[in-house]
Coordinates of C-alpha atoms and ligand atoms in Angstrom, one line a residue:
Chain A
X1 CA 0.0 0.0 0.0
X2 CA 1.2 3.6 -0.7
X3 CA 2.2 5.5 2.2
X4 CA 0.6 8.6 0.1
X5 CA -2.4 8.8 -2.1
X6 CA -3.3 11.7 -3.8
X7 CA -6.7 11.9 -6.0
X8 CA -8.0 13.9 -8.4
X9 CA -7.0 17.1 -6.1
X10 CA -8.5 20.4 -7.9
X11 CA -8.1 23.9 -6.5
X12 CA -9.4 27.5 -7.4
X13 CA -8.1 30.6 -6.8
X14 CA -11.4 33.1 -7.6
X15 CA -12.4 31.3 -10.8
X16 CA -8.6 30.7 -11.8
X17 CA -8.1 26.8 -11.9
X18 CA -4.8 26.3 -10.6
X19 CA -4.6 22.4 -9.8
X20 CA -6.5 20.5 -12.3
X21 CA -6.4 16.9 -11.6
X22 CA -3.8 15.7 -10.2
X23 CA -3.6 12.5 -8.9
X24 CA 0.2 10.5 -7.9
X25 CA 0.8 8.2 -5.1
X26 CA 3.9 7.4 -3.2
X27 CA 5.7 4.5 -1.9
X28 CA 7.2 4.4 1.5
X29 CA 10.9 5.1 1.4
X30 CA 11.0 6.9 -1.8
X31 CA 11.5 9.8 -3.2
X32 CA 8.9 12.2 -5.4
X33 CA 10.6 14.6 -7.4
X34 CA 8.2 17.6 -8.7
X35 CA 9.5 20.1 -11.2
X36 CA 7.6 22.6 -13.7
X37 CA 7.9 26.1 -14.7
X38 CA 7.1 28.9 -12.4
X39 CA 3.2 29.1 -12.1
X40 CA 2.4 25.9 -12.7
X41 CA 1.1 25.3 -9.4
X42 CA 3.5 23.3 -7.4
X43 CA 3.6 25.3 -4.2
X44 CA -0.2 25.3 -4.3
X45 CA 0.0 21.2 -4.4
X46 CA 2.6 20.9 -1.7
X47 CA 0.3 23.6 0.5
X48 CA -2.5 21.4 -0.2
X49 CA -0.6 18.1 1.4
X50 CA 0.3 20.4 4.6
X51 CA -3.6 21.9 4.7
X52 CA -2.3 25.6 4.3
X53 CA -5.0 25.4 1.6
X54 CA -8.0 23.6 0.8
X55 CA -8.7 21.4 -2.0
X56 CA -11.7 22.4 -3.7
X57 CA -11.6 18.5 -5.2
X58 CA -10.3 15.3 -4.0
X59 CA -8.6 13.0 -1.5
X60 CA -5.5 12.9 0.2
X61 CA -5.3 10.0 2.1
X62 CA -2.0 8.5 4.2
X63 CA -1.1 5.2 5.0
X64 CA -4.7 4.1 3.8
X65 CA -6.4 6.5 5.9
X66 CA -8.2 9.8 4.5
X67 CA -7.2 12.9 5.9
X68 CA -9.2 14.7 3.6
X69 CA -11.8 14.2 1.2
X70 CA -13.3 17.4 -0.3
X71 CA -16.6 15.6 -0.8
X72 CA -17.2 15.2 2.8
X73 CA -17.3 18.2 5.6
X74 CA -16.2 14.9 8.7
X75 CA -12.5 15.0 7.1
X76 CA -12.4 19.1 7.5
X77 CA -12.9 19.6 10.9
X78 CA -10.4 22.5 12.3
X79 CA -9.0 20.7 15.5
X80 CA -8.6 17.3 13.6
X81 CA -6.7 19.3 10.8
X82 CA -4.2 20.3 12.9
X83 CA -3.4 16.9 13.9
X84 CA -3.4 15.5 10.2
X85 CA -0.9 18.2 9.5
X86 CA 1.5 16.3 11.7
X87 CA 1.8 13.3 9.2
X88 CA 3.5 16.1 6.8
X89 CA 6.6 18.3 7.5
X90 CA 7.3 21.2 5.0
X91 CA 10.4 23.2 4.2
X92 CA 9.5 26.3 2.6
X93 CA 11.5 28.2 0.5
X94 CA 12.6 31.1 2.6
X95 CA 13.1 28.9 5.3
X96 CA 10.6 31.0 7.7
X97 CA 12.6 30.2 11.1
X98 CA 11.4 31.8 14.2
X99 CA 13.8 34.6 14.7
X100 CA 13.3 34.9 18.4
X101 CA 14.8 31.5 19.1
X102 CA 18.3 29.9 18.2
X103 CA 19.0 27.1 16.0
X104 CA 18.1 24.5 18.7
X105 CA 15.5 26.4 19.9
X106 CA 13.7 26.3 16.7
X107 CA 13.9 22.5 16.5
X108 CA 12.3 22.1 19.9
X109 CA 9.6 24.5 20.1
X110 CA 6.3 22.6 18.4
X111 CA 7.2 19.2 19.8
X112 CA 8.2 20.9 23.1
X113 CA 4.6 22.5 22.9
X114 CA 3.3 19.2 21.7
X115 CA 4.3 17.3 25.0
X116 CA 2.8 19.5 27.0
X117 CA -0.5 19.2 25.5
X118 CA -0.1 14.9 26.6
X119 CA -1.6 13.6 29.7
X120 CA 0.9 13.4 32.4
X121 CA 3.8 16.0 30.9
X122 CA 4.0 18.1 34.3
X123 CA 4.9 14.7 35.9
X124 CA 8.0 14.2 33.5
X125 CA 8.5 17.8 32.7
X126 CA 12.1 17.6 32.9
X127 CA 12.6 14.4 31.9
X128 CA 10.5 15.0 28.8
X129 CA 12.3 18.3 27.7
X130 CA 15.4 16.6 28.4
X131 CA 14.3 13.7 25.7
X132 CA 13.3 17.0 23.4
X133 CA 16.8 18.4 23.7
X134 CA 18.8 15.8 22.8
X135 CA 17.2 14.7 20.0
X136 CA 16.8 18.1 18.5
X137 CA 20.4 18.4 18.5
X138 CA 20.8 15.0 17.5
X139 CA 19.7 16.3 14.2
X140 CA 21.3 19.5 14.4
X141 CA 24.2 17.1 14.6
X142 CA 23.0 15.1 11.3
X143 CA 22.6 18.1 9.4
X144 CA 26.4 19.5 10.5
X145 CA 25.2 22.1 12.9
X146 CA 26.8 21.1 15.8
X147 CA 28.7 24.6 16.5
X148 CA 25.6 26.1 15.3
X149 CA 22.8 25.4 18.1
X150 CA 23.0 28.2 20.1
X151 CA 22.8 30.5 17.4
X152 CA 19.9 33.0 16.7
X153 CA 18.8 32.9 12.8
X154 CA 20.1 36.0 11.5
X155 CA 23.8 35.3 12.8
X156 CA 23.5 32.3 10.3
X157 CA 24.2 31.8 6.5
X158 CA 21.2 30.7 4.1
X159 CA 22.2 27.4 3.7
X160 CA 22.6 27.1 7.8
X161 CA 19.1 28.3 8.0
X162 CA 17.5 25.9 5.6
X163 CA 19.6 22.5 7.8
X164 CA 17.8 24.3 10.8
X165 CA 14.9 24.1 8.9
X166 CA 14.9 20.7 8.0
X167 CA 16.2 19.4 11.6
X168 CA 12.9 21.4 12.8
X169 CA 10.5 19.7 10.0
X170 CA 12.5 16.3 11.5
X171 CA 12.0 16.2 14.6
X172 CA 7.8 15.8 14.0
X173 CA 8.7 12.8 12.6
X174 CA 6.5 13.6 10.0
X175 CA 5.2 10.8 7.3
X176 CA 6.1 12.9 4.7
X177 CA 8.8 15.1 4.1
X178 CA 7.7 17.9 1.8
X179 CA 10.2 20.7 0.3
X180 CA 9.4 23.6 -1.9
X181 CA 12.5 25.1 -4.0
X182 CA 14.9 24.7 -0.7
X183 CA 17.8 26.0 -2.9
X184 CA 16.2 28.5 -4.9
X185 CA 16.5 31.5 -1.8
X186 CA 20.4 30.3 -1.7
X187 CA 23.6 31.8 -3.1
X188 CA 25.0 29.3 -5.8
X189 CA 27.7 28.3 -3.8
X190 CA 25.7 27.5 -0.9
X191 CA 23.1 24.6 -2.6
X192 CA 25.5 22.1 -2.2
X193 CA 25.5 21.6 1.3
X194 CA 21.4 21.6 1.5
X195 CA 21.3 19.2 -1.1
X196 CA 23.8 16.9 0.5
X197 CA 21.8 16.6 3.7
X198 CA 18.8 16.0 1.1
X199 CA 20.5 13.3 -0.4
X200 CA 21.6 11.8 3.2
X201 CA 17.9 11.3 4.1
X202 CA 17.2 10.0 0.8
X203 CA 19.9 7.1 1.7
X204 CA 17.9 7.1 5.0
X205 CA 14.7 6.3 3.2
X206 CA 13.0 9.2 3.7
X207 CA 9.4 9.8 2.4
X208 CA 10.1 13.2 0.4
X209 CA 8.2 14.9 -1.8
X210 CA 10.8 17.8 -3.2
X211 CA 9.6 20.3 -6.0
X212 CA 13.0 21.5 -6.9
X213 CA 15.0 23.7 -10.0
X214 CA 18.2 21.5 -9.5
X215 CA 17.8 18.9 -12.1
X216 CA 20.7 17.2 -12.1
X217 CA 19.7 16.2 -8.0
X218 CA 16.4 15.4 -8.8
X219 CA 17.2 12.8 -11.7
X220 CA 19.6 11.2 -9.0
X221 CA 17.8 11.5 -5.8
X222 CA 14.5 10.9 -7.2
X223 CA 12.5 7.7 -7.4
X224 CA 9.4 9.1 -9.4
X225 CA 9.3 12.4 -11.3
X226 CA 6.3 14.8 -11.9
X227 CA 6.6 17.4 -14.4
X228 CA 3.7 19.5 -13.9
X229 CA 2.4 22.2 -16.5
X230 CA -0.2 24.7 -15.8
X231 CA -1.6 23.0 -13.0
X232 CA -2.0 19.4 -14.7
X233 CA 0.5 17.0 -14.6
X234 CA 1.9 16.6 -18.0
X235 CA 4.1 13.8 -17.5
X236 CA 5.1 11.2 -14.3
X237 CA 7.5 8.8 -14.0
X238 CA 10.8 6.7 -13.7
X239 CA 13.4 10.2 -13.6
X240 CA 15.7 8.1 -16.3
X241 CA 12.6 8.0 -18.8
X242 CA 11.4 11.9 -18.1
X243 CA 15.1 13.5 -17.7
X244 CA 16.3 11.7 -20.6
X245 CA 13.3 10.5 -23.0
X246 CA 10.1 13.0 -22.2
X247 CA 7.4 11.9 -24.5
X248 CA 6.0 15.0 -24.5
X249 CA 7.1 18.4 -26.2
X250 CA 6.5 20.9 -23.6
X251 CA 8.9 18.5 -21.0
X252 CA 11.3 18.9 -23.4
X253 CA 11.1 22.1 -24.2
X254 CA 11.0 22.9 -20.2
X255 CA 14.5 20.4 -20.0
X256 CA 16.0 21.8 -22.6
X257 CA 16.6 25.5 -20.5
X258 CA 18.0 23.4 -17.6
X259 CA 21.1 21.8 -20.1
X260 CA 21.4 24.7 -22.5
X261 CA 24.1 26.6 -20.7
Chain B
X1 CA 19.3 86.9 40.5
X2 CA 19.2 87.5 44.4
X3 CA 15.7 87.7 43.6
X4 CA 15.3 84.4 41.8
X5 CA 17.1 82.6 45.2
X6 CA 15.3 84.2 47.3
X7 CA 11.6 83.1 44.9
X8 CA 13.2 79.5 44.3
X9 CA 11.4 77.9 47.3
X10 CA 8.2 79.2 46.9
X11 CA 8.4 78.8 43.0
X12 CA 9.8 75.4 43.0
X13 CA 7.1 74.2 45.4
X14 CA 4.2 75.3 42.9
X15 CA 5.7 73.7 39.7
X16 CA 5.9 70.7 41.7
X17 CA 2.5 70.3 42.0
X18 CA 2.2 71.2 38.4
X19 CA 4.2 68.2 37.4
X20 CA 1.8 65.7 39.5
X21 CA -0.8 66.6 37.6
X22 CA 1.2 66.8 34.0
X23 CA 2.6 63.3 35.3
X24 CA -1.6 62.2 36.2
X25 CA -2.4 62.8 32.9
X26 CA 0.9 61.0 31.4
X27 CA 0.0 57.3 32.9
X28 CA -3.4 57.4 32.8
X29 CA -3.4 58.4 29.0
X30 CA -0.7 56.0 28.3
X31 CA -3.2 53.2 30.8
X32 CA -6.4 54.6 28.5
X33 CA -4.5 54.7 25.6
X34 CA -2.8 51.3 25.1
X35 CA -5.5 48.6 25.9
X36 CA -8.4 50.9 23.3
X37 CA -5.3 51.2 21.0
X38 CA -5.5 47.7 20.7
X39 CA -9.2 47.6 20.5
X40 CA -9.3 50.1 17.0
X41 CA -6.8 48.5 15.8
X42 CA -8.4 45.1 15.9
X43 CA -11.2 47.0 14.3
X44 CA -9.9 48.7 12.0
X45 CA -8.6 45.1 10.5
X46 CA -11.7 43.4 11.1
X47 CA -13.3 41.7 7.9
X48 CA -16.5 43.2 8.9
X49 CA -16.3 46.2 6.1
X50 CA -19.0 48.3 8.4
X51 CA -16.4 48.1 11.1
X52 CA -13.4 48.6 9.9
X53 CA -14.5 51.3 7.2
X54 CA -15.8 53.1 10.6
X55 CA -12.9 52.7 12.9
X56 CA -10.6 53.8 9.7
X57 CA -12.7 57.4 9.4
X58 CA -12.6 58.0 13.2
X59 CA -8.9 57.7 13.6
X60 CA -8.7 59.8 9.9
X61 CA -10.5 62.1 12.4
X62 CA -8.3 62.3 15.3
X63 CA -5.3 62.3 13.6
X64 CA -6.5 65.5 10.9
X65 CA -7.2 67.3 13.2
X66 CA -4.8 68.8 16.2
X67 CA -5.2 67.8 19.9
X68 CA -5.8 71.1 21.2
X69 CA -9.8 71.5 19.2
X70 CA -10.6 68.0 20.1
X71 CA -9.6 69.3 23.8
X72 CA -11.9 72.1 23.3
X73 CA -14.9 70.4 21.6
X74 CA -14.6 67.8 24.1
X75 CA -14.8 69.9 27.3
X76 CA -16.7 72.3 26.2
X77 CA -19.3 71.0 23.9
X78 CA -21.8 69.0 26.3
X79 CA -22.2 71.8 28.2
X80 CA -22.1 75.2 25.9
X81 CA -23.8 73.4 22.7
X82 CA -26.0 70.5 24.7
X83 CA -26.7 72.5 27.4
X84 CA -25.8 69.3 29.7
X85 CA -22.3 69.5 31.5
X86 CA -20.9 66.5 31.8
X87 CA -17.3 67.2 33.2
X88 CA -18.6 68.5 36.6
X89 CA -16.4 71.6 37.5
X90 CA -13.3 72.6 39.0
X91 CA -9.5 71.2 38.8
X92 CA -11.3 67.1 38.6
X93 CA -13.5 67.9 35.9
X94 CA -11.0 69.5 33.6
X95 CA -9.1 66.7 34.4
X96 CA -11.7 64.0 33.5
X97 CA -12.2 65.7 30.3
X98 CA -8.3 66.6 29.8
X99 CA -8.0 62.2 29.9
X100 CA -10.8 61.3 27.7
X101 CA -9.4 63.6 24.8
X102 CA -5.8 62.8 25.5
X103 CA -6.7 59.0 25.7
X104 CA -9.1 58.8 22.4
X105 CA -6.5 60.9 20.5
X106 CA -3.8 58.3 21.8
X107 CA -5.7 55.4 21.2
X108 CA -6.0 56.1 17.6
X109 CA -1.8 56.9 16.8
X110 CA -1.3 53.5 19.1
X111 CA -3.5 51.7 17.1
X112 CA -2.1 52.5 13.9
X113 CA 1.3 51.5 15.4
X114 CA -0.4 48.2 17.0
X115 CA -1.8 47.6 13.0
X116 CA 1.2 48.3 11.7
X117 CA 3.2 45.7 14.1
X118 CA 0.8 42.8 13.6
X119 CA 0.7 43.3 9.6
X120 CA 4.5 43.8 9.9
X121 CA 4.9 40.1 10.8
X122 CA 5.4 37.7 8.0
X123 CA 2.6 35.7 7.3
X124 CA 5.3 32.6 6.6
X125 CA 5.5 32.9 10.4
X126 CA 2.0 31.7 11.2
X127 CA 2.4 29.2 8.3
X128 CA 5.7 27.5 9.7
X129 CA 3.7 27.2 13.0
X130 CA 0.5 25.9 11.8
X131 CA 2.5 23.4 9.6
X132 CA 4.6 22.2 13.0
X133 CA 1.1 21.5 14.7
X134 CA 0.4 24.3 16.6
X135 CA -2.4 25.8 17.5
X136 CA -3.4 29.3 16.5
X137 CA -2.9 30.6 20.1
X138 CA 0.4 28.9 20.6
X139 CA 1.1 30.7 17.5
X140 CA -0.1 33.8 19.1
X141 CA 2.2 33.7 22.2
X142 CA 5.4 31.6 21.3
X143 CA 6.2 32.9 17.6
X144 CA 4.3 36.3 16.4
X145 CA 3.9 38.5 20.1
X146 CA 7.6 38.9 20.6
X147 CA 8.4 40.0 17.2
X148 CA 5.4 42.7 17.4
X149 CA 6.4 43.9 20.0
X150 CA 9.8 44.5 19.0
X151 CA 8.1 46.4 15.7
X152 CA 6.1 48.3 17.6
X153 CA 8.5 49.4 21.0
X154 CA 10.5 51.9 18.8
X155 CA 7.5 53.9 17.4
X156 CA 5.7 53.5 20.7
X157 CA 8.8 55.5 22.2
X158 CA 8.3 58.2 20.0
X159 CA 4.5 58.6 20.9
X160 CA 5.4 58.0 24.5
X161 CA 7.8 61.2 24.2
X162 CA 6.0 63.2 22.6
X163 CA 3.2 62.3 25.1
X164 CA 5.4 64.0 28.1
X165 CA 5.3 67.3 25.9
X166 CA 1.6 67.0 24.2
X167 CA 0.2 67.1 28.0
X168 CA 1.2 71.0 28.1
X169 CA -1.9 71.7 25.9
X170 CA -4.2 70.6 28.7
X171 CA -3.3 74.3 29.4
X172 CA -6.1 75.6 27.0
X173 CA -8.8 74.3 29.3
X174 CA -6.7 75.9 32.4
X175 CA -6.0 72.3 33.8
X176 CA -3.0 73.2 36.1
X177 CA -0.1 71.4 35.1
X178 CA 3.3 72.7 35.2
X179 CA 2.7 75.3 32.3
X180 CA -0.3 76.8 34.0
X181 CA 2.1 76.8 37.5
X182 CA 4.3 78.5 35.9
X183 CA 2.3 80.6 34.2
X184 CA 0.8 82.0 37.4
X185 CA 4.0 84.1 38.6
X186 CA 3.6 86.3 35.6
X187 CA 0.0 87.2 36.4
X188 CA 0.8 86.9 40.4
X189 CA 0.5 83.9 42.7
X190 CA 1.5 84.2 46.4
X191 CA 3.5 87.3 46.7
X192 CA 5.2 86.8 43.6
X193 CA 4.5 88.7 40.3
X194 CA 5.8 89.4 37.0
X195 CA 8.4 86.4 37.0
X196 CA 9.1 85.1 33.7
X197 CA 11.6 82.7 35.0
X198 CA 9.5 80.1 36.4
X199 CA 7.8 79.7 33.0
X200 CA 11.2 78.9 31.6
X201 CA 11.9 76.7 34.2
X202 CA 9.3 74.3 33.5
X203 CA 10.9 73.4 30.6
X204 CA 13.8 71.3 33.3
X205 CA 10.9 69.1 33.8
X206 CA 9.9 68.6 30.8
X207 CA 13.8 67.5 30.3
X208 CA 15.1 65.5 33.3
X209 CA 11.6 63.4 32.6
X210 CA 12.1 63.0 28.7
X211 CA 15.7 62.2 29.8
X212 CA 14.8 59.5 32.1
X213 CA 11.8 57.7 29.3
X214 CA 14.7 58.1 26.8
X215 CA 16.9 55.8 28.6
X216 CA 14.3 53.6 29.5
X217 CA 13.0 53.1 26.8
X218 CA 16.6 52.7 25.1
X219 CA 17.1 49.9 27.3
X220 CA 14.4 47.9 26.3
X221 CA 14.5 48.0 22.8
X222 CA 18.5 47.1 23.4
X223 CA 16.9 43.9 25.6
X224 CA 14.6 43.0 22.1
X225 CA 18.3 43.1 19.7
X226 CA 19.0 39.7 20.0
X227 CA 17.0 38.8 17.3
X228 CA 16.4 40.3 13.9
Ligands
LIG301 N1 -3.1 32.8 -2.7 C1 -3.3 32.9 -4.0 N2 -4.3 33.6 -4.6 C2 -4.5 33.7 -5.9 N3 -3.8 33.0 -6.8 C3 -2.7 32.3 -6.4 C4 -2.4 32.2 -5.0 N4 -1.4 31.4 -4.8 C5 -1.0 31.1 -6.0 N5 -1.8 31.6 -7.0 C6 -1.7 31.4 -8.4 O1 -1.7 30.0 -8.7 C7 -0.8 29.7 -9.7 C8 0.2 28.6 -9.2 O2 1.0 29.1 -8.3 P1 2.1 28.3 -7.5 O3 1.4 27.1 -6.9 O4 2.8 29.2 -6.6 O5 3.1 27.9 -8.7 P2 4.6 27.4 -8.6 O6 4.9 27.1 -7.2 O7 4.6 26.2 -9.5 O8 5.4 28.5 -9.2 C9 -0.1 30.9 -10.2 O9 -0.8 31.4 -11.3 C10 -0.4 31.9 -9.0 O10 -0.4 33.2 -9.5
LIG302 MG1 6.5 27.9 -6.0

């Protein structure tokens, strides 16, 4: 069984059709590679996974279960939302780190917030923030931040940002692993070292779903490939067949601005 | 200047008082003004069009026009135009009326500050909570309060300033702060008359009090720099 399934998902913005259609499903342990030209609605899809926006058509449903189906108001209920969200983590272009806390900080605060919502956290207070702690910088670790936890986000580089980013989507544990254009807000020179912590939880078999520019990491990273193109998805597959046989035009076409120079 | 020494006392004693009650009118504006700052601002954002289209034209209002009428209007007007006094008379009703103008006039330069802090955080802010699990008010307390109020302390300090020197105008209903204390050894006030110095004097006050908000105010926008 997939771990995701995504059906027939259609969104308006007004009366402008932005997703049309789109349907994909993902295996657990794999990878999903989404790329398209700017305004083809990719963002809008990955916001749609994480419930930032509402489908105005379709299912989304996670390890068999349906955490949302537009055709019935039971899946849409506000307080249950919130705890659907949790089976998706999303990076976000810009990062969007809370500037108020450090590096660590920002990896701790929603699952420090989390426990205390559980039965029986004043009991273990300390023993539970402890717990939080280390495994936040556990990850902060993974993603080569070790010298970094203490610091507040604007005394760090782009690409330091995004790793505290990705240690905070981590440590929910999410599902799904969702990334819009992580390297796109990044100096040239500092993609690499984003993409090489993408590429170590890719090893790890993490579930990711990655809408990405960099082709040349998508065609090795990814499992499956979606080219999307004007909301629908023109084209879906093995990354070998897309990157290097498209059967359609426009892919090409889109492929072709990405070698050329 | 013998003269001056020998009037200091006397002098010194009556701009005192005059300073309690410019200092009276300081907090409580500022104690009006902050909690229905927040209040128009709320509605002046409200989706309710109605609202927020009337919240918008009363603080067009107040801020168009200059302190001193709406002092005059207010005091005067229930009981010259309506013919129904509502201040009650003497020192506590000029008062009374001196904090309702200063606090709606207040309220509505707060608010636009308040509006402008809570629109000046990124929405991406909200959207990284919300896609971490948390709720809206957890949202509200742990990720956007801190970096409003960062926004909004240094334009608060320049109200808050200009607050300490803004008070003076209660003068033009005769409420007797430090001006009007002053003012009173010109026309004659125990035993002394004529004295222009103690009018000049005020403005120490006015200083040494600025002075002190200044730094205090310094300080805590220095506590709110550790994060950008
Ligand atoms: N909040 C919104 N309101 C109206 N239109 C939007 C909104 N967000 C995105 N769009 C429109 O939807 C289309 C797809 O946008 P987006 O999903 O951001 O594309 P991509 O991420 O592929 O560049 C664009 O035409 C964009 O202008
Ligand atoms: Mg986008």
């Amino acid at each position: 069984m997939p771990i995701l399934e995504v059906e027939h998902i259609q969104k308006y913005f007004d009366r402008t059709e932005v997703l049309k259609d789109i349907s994909f499903s993902l295996e657990k342990g794999q990878v999903l590679s989404i790329i398209g030209s700017s305004g083809s609605g990719k963002t809008t899809l990955l916001r749609c996974l994480n419930f930032l926006e509402r489908p105005d058509k379709g299912i989304i449903r996670v390890k068999g279960e349906t955490l949302f189906d537009a055709g019935d108001p039971a899946t849409q209920q506000e307080a249950e939302i919130r705890k659907k969200r949790l089976h998706f983590g999303l990076v976000f272009q810009s990062f969007h780190l809370f500037p108020q806390y450090t590096a660590l900080g920002n990896v701790m605060l929603a699952k420090e917030l989390l426990a205390k919502g559980q039965p029986g956290y004043d009991a273990r207070k300390k023993q539970a923030h402890k717990e939080i702690e280390e495994q936040a910088k556990e990850l902060l670790q993974q993603m080569g931040l070790s010298d970094r936890m203490e610091n507040y986000p604007h005394q760090l580089s782009g690409g330091q940002c995004q790793r505290v980013a990705i240690a905070r989507a981590l440590a929910l544990q999410p599902d799904i692993l969702c990334f819009d254009e992580p390297t796109s807000a990044l100096d040239p020179e500092l993609t690499g070292e984003v993409l090489k912590v993408m590429r170590e939880l890719a090893e790890q078999n993490t579930t990711m779903v990655i809408v990405t520019h960099e082709m040349a990491f998508a065609r090795d990273v990814a499992s499956q490939v979606i080219f999307m193109d004007d909301g629908h998805i023109l084209e879906q597959g093995d990354p070998r067949q897309v990157f290097e046989n498209p059967k359609e035009e426009r892919t090409r076409q889109f492929l072709s601005r990405f070698t050329q120079g | 200047m013998e003269q001056i020494i020998e009037q200091f006392p006397v002098v010194l004693k009556a701009l005192n008082i005059g300073f309690l009650q410019t200092l009276k009118l300081f907090f409580v504006t500022l104690i009006g003004a902050f909690p229905l700052g927040l209040v128009i601002a709320f509605g002046s954002m409200s989706r309710f069009k109605p609202l927020s289209v009337a919240t918008k034209l009363i603080v067009w209002v107040i801020r168009g026009t200059p302190l001193m009428i709406q002092l005059l209007i207010i005091y005067y007007f229930p009981g010259l135009v309506l013919h129904h006094p509502i201040w009650g008379g003497g020192e506590t009703g000029r008062f009374l009326a001196a904090s309702v103008s200063f606090i709606l006039n207040y309220a509505c330069y707060f608010s636009e500050i308040y509006r402008g802090g809570i629109q000046g955080v990124p929405v991406g802010q909200k959207e990284a909570g919300l896609v971490l699990g948390m709720t809206k008010t957890q949202i509200f307390y742990h990720v956007t309060l801190l970096q409003m109020i960062k926004r909004i302390v240094p334009p608060m300090s320049n109200e808050i300033i200009t607050l300490v020197k803004d008070t003076s105008l209660a003068r033009i209903i005769a409420l007797q702060e430090v001006i009007w204390a002053g003012q009173a050894f010109m026309k004659g006030s125990q035993g002394i008359s004529g004295a222009i110095w103690p009018l000049f004097f005020t403005a120490v006050y006015y200083l040494i009090f600025n002075g002190i908000l200044t730094v205090l105010l310094g300080r805590l926008e220095k506590k709110l720099d550790y994060f950008k």
